[in-house]
Tab-separated table of C-alpha atoms in Angstrom:
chain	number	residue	atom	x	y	z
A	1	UNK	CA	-7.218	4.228	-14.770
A	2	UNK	CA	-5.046	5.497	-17.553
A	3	UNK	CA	-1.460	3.989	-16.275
A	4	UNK	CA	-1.549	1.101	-18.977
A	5	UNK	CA	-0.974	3.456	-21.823
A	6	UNK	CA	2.414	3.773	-23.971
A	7	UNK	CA	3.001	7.126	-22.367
A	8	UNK	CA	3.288	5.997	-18.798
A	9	UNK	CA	4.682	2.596	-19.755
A	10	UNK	CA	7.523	4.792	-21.866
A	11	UNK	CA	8.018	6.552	-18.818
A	12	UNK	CA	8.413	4.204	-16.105
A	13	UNK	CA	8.230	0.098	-18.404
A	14	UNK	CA	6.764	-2.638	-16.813
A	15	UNK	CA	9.769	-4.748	-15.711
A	16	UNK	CA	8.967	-7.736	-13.599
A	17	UNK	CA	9.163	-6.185	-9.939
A	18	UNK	CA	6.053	-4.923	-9.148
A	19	UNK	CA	4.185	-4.673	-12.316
A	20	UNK	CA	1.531	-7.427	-10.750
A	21	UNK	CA	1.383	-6.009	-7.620
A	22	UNK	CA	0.651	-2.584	-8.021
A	23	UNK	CA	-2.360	-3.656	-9.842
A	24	UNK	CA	-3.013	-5.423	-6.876
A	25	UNK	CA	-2.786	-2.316	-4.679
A	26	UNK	CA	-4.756	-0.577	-7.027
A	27	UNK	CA	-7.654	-2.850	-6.452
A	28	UNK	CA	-7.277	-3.462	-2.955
A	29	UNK	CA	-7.318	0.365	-2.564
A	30	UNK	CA	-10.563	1.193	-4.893
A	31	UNK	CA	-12.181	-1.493	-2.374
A	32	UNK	CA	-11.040	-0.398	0.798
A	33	UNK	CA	-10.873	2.914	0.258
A	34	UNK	CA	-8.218	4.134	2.851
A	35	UNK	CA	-7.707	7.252	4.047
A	36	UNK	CA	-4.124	7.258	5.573
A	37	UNK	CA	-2.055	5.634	3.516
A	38	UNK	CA	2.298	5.062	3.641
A	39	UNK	CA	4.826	3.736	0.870
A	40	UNK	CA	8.270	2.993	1.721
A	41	UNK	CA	10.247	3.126	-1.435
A	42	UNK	CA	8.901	4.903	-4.150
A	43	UNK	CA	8.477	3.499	-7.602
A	44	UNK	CA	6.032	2.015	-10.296
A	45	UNK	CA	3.528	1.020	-7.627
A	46	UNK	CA	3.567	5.237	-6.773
A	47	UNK	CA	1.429	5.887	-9.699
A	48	UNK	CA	-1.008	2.723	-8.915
A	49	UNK	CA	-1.518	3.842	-4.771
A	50	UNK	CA	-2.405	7.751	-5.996
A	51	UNK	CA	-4.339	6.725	-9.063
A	52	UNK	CA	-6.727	5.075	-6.889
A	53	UNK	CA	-6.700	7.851	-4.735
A	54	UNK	CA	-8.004	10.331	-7.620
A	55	UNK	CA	-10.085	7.206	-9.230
A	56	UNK	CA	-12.395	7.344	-6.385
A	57	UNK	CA	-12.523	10.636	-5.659
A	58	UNK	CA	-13.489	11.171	-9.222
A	59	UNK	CA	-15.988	8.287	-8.450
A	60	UNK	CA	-17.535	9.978	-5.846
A	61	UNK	CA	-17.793	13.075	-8.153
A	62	UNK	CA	-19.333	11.967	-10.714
A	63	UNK	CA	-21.316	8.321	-9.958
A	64	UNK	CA	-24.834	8.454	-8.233
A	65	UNK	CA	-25.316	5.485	-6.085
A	66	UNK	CA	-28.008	3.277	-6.445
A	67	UNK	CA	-28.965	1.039	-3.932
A	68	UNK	CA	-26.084	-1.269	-3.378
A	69	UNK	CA	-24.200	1.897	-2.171
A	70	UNK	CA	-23.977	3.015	1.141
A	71	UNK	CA	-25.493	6.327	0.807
A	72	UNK	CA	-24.248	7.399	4.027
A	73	UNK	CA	-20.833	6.453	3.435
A	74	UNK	CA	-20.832	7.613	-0.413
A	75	UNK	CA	-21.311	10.892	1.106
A	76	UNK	CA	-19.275	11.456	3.976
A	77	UNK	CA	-16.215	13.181	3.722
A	78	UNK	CA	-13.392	11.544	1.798
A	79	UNK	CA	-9.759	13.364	2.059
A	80	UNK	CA	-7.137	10.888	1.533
A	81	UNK	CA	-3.306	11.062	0.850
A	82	UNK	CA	-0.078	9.313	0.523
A	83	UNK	CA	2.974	9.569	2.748
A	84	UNK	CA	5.697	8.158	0.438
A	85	UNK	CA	9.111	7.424	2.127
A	86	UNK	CA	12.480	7.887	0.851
A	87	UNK	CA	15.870	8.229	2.025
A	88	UNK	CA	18.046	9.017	-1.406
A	89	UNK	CA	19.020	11.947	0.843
A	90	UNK	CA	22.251	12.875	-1.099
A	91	UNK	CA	21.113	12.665	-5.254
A	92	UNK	CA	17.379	12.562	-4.327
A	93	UNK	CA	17.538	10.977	-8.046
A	94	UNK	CA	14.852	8.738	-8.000
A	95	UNK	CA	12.553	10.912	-5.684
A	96	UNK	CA	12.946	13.297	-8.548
A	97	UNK	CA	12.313	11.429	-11.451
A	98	UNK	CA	8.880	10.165	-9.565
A	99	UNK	CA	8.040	13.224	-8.786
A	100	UNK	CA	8.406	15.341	-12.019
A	101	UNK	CA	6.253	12.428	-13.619
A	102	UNK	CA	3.806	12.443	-10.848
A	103	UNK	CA	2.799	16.118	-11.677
A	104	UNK	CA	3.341	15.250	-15.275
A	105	UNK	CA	0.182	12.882	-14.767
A	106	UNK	CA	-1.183	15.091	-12.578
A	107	UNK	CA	-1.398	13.154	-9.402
A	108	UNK	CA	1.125	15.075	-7.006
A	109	UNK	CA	-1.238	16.964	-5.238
A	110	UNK	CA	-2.233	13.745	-3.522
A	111	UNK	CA	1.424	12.398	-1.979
A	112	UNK	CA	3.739	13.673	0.452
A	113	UNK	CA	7.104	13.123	-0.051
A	114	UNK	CA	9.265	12.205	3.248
A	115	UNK	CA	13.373	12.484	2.497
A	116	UNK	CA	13.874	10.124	5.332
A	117	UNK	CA	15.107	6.436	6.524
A	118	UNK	CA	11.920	4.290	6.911
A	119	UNK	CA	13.587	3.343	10.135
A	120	UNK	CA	13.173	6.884	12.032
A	121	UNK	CA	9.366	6.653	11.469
A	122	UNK	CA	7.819	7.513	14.485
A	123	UNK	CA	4.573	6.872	15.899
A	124	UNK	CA	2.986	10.085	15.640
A	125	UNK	CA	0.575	9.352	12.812
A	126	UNK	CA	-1.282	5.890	12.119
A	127	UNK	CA	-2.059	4.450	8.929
A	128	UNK	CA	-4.655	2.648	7.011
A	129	UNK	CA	-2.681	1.529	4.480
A	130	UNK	CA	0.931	0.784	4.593
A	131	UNK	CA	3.433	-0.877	1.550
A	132	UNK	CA	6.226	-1.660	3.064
A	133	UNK	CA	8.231	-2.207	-0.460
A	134	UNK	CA	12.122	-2.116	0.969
A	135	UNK	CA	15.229	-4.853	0.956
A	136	UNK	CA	14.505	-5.903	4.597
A	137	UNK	CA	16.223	-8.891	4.921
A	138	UNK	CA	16.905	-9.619	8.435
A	139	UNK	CA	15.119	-6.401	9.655
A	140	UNK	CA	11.816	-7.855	8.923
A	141	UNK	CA	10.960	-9.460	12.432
A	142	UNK	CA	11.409	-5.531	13.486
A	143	UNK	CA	9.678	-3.747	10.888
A	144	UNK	CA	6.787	-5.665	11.151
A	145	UNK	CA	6.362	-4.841	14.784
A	146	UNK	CA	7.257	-0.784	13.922
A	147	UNK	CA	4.516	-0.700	10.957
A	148	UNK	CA	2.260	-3.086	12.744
A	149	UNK	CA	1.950	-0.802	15.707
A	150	UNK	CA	1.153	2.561	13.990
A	151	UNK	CA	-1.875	0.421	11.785
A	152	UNK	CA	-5.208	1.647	12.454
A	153	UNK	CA	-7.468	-0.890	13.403
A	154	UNK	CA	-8.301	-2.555	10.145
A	155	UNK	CA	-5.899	-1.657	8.749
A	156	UNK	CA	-3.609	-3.248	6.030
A	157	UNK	CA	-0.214	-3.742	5.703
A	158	UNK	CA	1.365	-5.287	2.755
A	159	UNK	CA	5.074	-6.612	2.610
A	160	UNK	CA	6.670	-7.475	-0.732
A	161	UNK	CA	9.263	-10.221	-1.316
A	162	UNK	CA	8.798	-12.727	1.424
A	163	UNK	CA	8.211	-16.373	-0.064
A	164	UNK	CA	11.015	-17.467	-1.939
A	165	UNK	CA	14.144	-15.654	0.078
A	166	UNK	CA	15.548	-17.228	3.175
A	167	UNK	CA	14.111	-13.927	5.475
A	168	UNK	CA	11.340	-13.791	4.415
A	169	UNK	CA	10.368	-16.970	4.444
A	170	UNK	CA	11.655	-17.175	8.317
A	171	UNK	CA	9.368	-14.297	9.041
A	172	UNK	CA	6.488	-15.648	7.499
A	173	UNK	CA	7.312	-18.850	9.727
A	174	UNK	CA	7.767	-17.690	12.586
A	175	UNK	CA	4.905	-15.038	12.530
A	176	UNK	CA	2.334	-17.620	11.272
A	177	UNK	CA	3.741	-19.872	14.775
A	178	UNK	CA	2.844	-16.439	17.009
A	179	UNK	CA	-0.416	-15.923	15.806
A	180	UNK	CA	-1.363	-19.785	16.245
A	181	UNK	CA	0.190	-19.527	20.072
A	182	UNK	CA	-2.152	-16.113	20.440
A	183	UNK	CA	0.880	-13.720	20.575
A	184	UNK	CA	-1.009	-12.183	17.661
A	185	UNK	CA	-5.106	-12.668	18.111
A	186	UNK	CA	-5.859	-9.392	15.860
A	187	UNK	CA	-3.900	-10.555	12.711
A	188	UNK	CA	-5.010	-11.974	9.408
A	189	UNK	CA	-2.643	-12.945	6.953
A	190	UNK	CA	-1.959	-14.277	3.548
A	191	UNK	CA	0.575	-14.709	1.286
A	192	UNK	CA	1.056	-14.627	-2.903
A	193	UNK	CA	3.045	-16.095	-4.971
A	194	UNK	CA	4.039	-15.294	-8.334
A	195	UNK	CA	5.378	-18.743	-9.445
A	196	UNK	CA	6.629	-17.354	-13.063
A	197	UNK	CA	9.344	-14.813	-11.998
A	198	UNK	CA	12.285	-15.777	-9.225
A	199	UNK	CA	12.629	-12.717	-8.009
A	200	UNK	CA	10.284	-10.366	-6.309
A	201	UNK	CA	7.685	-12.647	-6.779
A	202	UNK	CA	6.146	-12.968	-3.817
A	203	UNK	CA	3.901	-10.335	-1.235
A	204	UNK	CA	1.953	-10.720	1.672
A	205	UNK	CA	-1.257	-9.424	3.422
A	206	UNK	CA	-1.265	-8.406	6.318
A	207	UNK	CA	-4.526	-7.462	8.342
A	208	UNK	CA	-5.106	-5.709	11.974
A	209	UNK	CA	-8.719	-7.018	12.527
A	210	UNK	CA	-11.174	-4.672	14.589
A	211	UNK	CA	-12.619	-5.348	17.484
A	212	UNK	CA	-16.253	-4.338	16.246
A	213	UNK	CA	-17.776	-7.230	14.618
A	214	UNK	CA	-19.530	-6.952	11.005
A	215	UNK	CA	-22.825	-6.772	11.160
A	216	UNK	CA	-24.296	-6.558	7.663
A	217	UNK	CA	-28.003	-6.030	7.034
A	218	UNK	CA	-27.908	-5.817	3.314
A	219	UNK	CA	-28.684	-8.905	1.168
């Protein structure tokens, strides 16, 4: 990952909003390895979600696995993009600006731009991987149940800003009271806070678990 040098870092600085989570993303990405993945609201994490992207495809390129790797899996077909979700439908300013640098660093041939509202999604297509990284506010019981319900089975779903503002933190409640009554039996969830910053310092994980149970037979 080359996103840490001064030339990206001129480009687009690291100012406390989601310099620690798209990190985060990164990671969570390179180990998951989804195929479908969304972003509502494009930004600094952009770079992070498609670097990933090309990181393991490179990975898969170039590293011959050994036997901790799933040969199988190492070798089956891999042919993942973004869907990245804007609605700057006038200016188109910032989806500009992130896209010019995304070919810049050469990573545009992995993301689709939509010029749309997040809220006329439909369900047509499913994701793996959705970050959801919009001013919600009271909208969050509601787009939780719209993103929720075009996840793939185990798939992830990660909301930013939801510990330390009065919606989010109702959400979180009131979610974590559903899935102890059973409304939700397929959810796992957890929550992060960054306790240094007192704004957008917070995210949570959200998990549709599979029906298929893990059965490992490694060590």
């Amino acid at each position: 990952m080359n996103l840490l040098n001064k030339d990206f870092l001129n480009i687009h600085p690291n100012t406390f909003g989601t310099e620690n989570v798209s990190l985060f993303l990164y990671s969570l990405i390179k180990t998951q390895r989804p195929s479908k993945l969304l972003e509502i609201g494009g930004g600094y994490s952009t770079f992070f979600i498609v670097q990933a992207i090309k990181d393991i495809l490179n990975e898969i390129k170039t590293i011959k696995y050994t036997l901790e790797i799933n040969s199988e899996f190492w070798e089956s077909k891999y042919n993942p993009s973004l869907d990245l979700i804007e609605n700057e439908v006038e200016n188109n300013t910032s989806l500009t600006i992130i896209y010019n640098n995304l070919k810049k660093f050469k990573l545009d041939t992995f993301v689709n731009i939509l010029k749309q509202d997040y809220t006329e999604i439909t369900n047509n297509k499913h994701y793996d991987f959705i970050w959801l990284d919009v001013g919600s506010g009271k909208n969050l019981p509601y787009l939780f149940q719209k993103f929720f319900n075009i996840l793939t089975e185990g798939g992830i779903l990660i909301i930013h800003s939801t510990l330390t503002n009065l919606y989010g933190k109702l959400f979180i409640t009131e979610l974590k009271l559903e899935i102890s009554k059973g409304i939700y039996p397929n959810i796992e969830l957890i929550s992060f806070l960054e306790p240094h910053k007192q704004s957008q310092n917070s995210f949570t994980v959200i998990k549709k678990t599979s029906n298929n149970p893990i059965y490992s037979i490694y060590a």
